[in-house]
PDB file of C-alpha atoms in Angstrom:
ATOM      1  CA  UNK U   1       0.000   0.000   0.000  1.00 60.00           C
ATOM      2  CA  UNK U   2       1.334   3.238  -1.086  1.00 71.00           C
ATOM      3  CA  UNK U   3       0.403   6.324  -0.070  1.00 76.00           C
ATOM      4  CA  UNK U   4       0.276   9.029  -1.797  1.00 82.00           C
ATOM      5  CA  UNK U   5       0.152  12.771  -0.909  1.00 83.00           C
ATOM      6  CA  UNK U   6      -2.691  15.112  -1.904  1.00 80.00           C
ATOM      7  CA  UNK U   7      -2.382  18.452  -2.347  1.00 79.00           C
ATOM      8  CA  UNK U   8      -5.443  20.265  -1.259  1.00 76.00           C
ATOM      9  CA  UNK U   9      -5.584  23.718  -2.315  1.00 76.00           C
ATOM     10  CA  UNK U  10      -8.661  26.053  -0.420  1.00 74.00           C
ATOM     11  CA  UNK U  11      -9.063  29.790  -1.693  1.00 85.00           C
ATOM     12  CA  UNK U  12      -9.447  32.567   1.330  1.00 87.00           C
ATOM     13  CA  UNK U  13     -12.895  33.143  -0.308  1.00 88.00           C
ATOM     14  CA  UNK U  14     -14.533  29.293   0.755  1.00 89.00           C
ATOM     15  CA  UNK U  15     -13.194  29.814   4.087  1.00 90.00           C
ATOM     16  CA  UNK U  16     -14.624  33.458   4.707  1.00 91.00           C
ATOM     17  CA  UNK U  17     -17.953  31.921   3.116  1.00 92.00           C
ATOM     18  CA  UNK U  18     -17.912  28.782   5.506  1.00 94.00           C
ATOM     19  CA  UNK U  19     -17.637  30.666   8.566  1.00 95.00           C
ATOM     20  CA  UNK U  20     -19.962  33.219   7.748  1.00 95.00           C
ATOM     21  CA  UNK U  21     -22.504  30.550   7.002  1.00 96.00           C
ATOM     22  CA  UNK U  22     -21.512  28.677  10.732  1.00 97.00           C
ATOM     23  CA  UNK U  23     -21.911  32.052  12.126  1.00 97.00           C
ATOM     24  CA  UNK U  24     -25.297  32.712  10.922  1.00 96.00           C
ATOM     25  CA  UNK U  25     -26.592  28.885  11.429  1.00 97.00           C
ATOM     26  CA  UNK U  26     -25.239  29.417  15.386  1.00 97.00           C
ATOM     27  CA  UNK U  27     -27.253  32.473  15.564  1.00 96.00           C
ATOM     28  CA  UNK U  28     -30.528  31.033  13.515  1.00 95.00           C
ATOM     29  CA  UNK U  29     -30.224  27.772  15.930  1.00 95.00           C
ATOM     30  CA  UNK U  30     -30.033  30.137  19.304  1.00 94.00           C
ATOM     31  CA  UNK U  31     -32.676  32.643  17.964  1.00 92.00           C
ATOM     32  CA  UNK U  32     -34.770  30.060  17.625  1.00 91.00           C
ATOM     33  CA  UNK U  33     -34.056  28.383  20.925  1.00 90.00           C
ATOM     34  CA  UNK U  34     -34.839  31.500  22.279  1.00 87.00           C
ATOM     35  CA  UNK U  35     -37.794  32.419  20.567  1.00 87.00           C
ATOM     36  CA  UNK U  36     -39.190  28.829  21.133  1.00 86.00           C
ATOM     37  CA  UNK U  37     -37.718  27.850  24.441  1.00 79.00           C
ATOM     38  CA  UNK U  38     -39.598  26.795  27.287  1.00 66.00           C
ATOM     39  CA  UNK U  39     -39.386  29.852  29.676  1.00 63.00           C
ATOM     40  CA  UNK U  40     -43.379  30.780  29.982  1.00 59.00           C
ATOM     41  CA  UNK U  41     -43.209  33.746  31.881  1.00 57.00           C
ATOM     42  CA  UNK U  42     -45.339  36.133  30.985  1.00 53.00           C
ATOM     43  CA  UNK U  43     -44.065  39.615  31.774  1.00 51.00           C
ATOM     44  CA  UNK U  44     -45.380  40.958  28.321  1.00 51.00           C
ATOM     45  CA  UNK U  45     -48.745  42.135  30.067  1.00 49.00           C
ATOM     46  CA  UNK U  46     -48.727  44.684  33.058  1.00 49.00           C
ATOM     47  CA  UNK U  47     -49.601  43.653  36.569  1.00 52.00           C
ATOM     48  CA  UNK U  48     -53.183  44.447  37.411  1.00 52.00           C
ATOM     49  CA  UNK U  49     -54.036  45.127  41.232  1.00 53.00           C
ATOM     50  CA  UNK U  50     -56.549  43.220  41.480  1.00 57.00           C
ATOM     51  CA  UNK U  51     -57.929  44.282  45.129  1.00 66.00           C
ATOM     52  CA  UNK U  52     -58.162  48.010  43.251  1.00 73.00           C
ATOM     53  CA  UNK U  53     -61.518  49.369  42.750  1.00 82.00           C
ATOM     54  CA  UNK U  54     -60.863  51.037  39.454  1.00 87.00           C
ATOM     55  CA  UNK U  55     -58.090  50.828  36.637  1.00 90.00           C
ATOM     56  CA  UNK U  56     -56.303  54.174  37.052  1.00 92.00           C
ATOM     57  CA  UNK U  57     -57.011  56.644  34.088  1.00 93.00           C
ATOM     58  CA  UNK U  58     -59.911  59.082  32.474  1.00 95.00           C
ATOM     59  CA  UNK U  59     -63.131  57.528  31.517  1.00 95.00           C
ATOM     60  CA  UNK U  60     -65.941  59.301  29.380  1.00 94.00           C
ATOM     61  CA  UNK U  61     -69.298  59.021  29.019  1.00 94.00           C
ATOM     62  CA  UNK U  62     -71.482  61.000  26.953  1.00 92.00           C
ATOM     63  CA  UNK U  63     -74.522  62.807  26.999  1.00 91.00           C
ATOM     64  CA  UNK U  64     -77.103  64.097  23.654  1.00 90.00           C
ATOM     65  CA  UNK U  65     -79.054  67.037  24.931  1.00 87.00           C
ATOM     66  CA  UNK U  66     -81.369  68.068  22.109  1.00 86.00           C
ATOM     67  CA  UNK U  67     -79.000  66.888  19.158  1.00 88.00           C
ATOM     68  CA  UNK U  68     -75.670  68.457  20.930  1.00 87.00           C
ATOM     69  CA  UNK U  69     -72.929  66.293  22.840  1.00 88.00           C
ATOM     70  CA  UNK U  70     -71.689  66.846  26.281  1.00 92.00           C
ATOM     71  CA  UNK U  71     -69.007  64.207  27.389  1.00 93.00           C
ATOM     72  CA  UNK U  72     -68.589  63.441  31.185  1.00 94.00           C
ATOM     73  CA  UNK U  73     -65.243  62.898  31.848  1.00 94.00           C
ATOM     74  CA  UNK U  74     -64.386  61.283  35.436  1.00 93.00           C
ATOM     75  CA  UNK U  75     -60.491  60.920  36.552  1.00 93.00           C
ATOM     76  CA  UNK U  76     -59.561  58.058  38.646  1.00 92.00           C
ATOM     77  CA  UNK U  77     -57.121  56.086  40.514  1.00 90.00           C
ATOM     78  CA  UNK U  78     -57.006  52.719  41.950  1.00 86.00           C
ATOM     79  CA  UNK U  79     -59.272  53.441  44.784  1.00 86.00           C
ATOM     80  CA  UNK U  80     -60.858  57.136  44.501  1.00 86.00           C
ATOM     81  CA  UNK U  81     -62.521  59.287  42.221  1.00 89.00           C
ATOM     82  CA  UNK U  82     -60.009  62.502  41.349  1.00 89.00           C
ATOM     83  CA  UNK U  83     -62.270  64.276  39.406  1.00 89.00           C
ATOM     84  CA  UNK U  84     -65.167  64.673  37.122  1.00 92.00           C
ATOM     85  CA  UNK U  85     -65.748  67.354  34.053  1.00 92.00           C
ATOM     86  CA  UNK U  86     -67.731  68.424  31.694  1.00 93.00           C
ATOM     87  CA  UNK U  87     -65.947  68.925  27.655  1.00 92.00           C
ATOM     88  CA  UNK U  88     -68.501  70.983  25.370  1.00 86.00           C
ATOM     89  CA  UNK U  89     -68.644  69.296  22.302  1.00 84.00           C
ATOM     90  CA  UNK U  90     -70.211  72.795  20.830  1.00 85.00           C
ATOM     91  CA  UNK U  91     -69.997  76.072  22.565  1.00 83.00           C
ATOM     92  CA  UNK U  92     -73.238  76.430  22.020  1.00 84.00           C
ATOM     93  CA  UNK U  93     -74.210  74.097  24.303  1.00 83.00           C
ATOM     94  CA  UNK U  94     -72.718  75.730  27.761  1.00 85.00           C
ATOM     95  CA  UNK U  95     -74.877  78.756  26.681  1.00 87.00           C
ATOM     96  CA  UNK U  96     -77.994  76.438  26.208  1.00 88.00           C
ATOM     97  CA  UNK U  97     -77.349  74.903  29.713  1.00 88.00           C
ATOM     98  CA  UNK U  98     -75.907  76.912  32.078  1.00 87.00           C
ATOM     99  CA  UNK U  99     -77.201  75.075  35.101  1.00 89.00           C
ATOM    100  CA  UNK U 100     -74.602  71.836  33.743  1.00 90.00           C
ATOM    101  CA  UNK U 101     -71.792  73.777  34.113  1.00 90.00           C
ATOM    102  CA  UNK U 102     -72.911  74.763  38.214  1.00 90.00           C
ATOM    103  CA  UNK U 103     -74.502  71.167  38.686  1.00 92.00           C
ATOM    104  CA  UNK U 104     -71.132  69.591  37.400  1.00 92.00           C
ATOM    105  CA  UNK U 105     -69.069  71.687  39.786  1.00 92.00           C
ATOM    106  CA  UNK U 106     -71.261  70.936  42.756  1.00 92.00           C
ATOM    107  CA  UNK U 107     -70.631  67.313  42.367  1.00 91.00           C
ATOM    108  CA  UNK U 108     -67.326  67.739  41.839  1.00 91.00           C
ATOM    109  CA  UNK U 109     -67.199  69.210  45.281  1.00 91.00           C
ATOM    110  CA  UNK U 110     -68.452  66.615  46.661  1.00 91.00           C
ATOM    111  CA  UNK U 111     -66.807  64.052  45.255  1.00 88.00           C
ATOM    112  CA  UNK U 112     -63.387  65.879  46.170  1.00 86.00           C
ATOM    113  CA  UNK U 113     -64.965  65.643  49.949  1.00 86.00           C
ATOM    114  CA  UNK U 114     -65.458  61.632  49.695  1.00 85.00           C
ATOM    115  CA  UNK U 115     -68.732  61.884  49.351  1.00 87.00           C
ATOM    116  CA  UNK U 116     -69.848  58.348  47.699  1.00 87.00           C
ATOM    117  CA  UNK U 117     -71.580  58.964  44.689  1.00 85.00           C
ATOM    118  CA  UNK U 118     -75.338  57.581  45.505  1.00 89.00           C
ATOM    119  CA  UNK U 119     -75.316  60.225  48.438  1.00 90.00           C
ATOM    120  CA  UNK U 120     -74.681  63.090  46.504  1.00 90.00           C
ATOM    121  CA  UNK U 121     -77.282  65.953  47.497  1.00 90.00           C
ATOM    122  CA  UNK U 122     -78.243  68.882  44.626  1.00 86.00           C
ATOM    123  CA  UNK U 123     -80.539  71.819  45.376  1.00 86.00           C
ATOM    124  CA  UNK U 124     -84.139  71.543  44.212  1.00 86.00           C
ATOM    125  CA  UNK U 125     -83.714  73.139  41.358  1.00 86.00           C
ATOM    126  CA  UNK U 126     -81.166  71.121  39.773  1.00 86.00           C
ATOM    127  CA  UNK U 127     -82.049  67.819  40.851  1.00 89.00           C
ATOM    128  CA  UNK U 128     -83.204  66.489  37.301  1.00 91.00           C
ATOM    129  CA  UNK U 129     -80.072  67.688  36.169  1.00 91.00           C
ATOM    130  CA  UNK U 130     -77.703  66.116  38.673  1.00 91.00           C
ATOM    131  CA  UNK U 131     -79.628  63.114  38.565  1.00 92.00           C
ATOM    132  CA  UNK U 132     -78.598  63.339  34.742  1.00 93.00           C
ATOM    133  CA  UNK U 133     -75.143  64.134  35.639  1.00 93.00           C
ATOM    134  CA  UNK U 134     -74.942  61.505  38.006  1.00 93.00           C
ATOM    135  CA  UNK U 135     -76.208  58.325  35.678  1.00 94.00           C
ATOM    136  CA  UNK U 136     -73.197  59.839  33.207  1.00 94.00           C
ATOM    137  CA  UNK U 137     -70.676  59.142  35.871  1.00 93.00           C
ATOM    138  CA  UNK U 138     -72.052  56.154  36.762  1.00 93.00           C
ATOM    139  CA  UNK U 139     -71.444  55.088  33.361  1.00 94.00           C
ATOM    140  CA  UNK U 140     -67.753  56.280  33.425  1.00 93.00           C
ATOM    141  CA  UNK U 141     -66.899  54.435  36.450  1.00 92.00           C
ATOM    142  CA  UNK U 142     -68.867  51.498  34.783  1.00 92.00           C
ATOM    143  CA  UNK U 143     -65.934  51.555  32.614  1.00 92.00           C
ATOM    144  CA  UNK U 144     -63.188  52.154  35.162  1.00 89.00           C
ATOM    145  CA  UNK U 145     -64.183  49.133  37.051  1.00 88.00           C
ATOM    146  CA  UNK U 146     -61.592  46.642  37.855  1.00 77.00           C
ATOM    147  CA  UNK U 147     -63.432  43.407  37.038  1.00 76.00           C
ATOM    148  CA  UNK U 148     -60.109  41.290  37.255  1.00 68.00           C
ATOM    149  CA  UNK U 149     -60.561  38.143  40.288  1.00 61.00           C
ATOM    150  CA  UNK U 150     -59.481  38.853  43.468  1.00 53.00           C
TER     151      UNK U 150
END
C-alpha cells in the first residue's frame, strides 16, 4: 500500500464563506431556541391590582341634549374618584345649559370631599339635572371598574 500525498488547495474566499454561514446557522439555531424555548413567563402584560376598585385613568361618558354632545369625563385612581368634568362638544351648548356647568361643579365638590356617589345631594332646582349628571358618571366608572378576580 502506497500512499500518496494530496495536495489540497482552499481559496481565502470558501473559508470566509464557511464561517460566515456557521456564524449565521449558530445564531438562527439560538434565535430560535430563544424564541421557542420553554421559559413561559409572561411579563409581556402589566400587573393588574386586582384588590383596586378602578383601573387608574380618564373615563368618558357622553350625553345628547337636544341633538348636541356633552361628554362626562371622570379621573380616577385605583381606589378614589379625582375628578369629574364636563368637555362641550359645541360652545353652544354651555350657553344652552348653564345650570350643567354649576350642577357639574357641585358634584365635583363633593366628590373631592369623599362623598360616595349615591349620596350626593343637589338643590331643588337642579335635581333632574344632577340626577342626569350623576347616571353619566355612573357610566364612566362602569368603565373604570376593575373586574379582574381577586
Amino acid at each position: 500500500m502506497k500512499s500518496k500525498t494530496h495536495i489540497v488547495v482552499v481559496r481565502m474566499k470558501e473559508i470566509i464563506y464557511t464561517i460566515l454561514f456557521l456564524v449565521f446557522a449558530v445564531i438562527l439555531i439560538l434565535l430560535l431556541i430563544f424564541m421557542f424555548g420553554g421559559n413561559n413567563k409572561s411579563s409581556v402584560l402589566p400587573s393588574v391590582n386586582t384588590s383596586a376598585t378602578y383601573i387608574p385613568g380618564v373615563y368618558t361618558s357622553s350625553l345628547v341634549l337636544n341633538n348636541n354632545g356633552v361628554d362626562v369625563c371622570v379621573a380616577v385612581d385605583s381606589e378614589h374618584i379625582n375628578g369629574a368634568w364636563l368637555v362641550w362638544l359645541e360652545d353652544s351648548v354651555a350657553t344652552m345649559y348653564p345650570l350643567l356647568e354649576t350642577c357639574m361643579a357641585d358634584i365635583q365638590t363633593q366628590l373631592s370631599g369623599n362623598v360616595p356617589l349615591e349620596e350626593i345631594t343637589f338643590d331643588s332646582s337642579s335635581q333632574y339635572t344632577g340626577q342626569l349628571l350623576i347616571q353619566a358618571v355612573d357610566q364612566a366608572l362602569d368603565k373604570a371598574q376593575n373586574t379582574s378576580p381577586t
